[in-house]
Coordinates of N, CA and C in Angstrom, one line a residue:
X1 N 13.2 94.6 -58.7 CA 12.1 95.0 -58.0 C 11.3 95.9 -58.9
X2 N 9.9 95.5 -59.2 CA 8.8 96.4 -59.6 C 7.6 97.6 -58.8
X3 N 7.8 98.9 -59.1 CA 7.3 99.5 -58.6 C 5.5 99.3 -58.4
X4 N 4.7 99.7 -57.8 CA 3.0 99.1 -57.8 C 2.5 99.1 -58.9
X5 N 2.9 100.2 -59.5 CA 1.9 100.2 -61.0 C 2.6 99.1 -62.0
X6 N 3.5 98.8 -62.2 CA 3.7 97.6 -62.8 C 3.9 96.2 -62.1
X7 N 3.3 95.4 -63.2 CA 3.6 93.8 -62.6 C 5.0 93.3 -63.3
X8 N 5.3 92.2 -62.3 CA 6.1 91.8 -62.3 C 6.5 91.1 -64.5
X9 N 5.6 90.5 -64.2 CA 5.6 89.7 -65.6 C 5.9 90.9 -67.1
X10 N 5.0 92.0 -66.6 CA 5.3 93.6 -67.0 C 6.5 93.8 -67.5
X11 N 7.2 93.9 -66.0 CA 8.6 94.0 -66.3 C 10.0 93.5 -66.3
X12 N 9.8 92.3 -66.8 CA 10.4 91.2 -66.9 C 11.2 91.4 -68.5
X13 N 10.7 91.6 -69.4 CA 11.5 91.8 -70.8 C 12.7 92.4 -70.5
X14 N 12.0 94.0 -69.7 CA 12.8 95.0 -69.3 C 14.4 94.6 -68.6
X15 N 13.8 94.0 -67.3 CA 14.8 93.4 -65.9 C 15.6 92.2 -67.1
X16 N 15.7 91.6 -68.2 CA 16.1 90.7 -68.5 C 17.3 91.2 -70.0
X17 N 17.1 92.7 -70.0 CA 17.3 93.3 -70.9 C 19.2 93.6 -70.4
X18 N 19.0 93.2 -68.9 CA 20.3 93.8 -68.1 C 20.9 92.9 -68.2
X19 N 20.8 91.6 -68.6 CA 21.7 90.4 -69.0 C 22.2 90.3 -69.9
X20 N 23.7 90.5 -69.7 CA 25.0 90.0 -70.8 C 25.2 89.1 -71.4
X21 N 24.9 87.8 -70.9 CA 24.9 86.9 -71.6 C 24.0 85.1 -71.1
X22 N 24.9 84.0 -71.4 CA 23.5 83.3 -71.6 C 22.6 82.7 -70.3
X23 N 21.6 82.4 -70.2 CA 21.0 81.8 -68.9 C 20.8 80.7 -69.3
X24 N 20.4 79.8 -68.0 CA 20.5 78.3 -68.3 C 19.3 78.2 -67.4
X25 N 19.3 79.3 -66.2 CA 18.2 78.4 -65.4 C 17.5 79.7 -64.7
X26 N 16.3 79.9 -64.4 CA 14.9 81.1 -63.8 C 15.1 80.8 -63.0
X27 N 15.3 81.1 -62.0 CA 14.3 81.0 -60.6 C 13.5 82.1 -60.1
X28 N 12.1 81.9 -59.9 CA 11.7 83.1 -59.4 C 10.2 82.8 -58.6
X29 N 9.7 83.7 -57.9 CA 8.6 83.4 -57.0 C 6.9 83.6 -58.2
X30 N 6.2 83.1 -57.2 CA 5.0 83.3 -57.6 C 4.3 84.3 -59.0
X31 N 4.8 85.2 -58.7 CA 4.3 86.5 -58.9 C 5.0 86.1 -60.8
X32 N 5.8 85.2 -61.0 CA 6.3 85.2 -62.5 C 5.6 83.9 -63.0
X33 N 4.4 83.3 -62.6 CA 4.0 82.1 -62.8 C 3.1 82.3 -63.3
X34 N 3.3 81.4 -64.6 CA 2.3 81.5 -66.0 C 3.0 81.4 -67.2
X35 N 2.6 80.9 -68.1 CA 2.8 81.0 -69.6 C 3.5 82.2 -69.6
X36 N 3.3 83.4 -70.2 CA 3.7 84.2 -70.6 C 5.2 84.2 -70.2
X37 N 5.3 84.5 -69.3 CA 7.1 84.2 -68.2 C 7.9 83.3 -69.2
X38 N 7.5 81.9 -69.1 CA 7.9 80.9 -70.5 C 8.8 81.0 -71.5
X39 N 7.6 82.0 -71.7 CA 7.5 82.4 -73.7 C 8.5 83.1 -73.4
X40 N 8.6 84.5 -72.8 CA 9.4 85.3 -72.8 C 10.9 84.5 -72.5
X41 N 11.2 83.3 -71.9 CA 12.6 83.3 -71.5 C 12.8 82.5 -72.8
X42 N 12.1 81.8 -72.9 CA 12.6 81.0 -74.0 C 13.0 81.3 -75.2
X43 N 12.0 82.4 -75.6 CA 12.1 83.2 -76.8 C 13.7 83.5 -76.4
X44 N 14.0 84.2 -75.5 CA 15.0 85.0 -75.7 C 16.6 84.5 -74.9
X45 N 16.2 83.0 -74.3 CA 17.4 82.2 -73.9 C 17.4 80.9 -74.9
X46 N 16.5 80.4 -75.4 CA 16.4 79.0 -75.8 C 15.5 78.5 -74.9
X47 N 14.3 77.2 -75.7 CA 13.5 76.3 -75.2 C 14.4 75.4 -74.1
X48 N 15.7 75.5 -74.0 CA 16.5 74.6 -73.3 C 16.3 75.2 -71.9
X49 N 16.0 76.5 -71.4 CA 16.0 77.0 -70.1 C 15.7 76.2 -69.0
X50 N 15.8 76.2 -68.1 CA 15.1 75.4 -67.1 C 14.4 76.7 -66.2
X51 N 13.3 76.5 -65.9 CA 12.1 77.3 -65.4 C 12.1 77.0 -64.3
X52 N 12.0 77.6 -63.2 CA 11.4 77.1 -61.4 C 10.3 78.5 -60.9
X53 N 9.1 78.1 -61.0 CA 8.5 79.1 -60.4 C 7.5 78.2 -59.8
X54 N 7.6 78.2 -58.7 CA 6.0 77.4 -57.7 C 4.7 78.4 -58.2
X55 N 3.7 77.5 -58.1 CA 2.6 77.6 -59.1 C 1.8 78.4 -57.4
X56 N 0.4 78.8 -57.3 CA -0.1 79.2 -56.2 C -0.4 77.8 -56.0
X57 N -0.9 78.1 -54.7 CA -1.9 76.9 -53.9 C -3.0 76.1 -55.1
X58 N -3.5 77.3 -55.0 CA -4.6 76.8 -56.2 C -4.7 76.0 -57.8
X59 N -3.3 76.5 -58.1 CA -3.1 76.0 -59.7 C -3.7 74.6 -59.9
X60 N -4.2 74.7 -60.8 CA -4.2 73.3 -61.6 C -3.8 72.7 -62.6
X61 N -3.6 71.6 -63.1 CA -3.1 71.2 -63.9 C -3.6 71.6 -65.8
X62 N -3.2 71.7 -66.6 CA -3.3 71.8 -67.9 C -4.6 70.8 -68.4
X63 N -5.2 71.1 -69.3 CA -5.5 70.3 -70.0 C -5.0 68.9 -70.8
X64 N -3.8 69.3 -71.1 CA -2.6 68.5 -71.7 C -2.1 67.8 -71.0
X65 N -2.1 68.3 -69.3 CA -1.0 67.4 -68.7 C -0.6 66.0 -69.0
X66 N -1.4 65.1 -69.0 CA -1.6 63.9 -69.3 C -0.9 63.4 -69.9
X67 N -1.1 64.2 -71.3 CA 0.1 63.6 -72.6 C 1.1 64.3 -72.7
X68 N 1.1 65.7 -72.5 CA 1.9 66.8 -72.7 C 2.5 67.6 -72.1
X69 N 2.9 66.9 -70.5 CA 2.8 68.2 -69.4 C 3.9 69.1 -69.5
X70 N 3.5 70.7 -69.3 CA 4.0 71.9 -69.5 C 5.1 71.5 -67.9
X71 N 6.0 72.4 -68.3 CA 6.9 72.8 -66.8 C 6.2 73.3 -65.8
X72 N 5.3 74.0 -65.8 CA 4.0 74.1 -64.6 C 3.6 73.1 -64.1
X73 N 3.1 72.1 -64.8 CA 2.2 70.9 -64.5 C 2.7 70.2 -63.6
X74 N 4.6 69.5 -64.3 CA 5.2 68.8 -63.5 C 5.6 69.5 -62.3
X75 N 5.4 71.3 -61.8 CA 5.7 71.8 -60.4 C 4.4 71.2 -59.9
X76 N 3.0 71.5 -60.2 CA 1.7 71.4 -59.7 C 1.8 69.5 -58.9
X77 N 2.3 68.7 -59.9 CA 2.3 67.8 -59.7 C 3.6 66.9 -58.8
X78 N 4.7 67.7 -59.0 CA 5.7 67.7 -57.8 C 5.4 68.2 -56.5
X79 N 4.9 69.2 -56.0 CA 4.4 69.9 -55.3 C 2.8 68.7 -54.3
X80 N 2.2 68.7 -55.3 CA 1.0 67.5 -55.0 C 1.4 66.3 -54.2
X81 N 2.8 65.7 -55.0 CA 3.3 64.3 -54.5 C 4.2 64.8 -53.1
X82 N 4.9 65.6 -53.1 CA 5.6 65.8 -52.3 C 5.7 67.5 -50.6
X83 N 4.9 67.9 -51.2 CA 4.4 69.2 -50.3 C 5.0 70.5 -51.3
X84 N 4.7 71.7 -50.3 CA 5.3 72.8 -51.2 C 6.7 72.9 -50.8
X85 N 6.7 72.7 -49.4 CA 8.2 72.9 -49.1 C 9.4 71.5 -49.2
X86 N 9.1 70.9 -49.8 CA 9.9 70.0 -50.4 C 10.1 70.7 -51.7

């Protein structure tokens, strides 16, 4: 839990600093959705992570999606095909 003055994404290096050893999989709410979240796990678990953060109502898709889609994209686009709460 982050106190008001910091965001969550903020303090994520930190909260991730308390981990002994390896992760395999994120799960987290809204509030960690975005790139940045990403970079940081990956950098510091491996590109192999598996990421789950539901994107807001609003997100849209990447630029890239099409050819390239980011782990966002395919939630934006899971989410699209099937509802949020599926």
């Amino acid at each position: 839990m982050t106190t008001d003055d910091i965001g969550d994404q903020t303090a994520l290096p930190g909260l991730l600093d308390q981990i002994g050893g390896p992760v395999d999989l994120f799960l987290a709410d809204g509030a960690y959705d975005g790139e940045p979240t990403v970079k940081v796990l990956s950098d510091r678990f491996s590109a192999l992570i598996e990421v789950t953060i539901p994107p807001p109502k609003n997100a849209v898709l990447s630029p890239s999606a099409a050819q390239n889609p980011s782990i966002r994209d395919r939630h934006i686009a899971d989410i699209t095909a099937h509802g949020r709460m599926a």
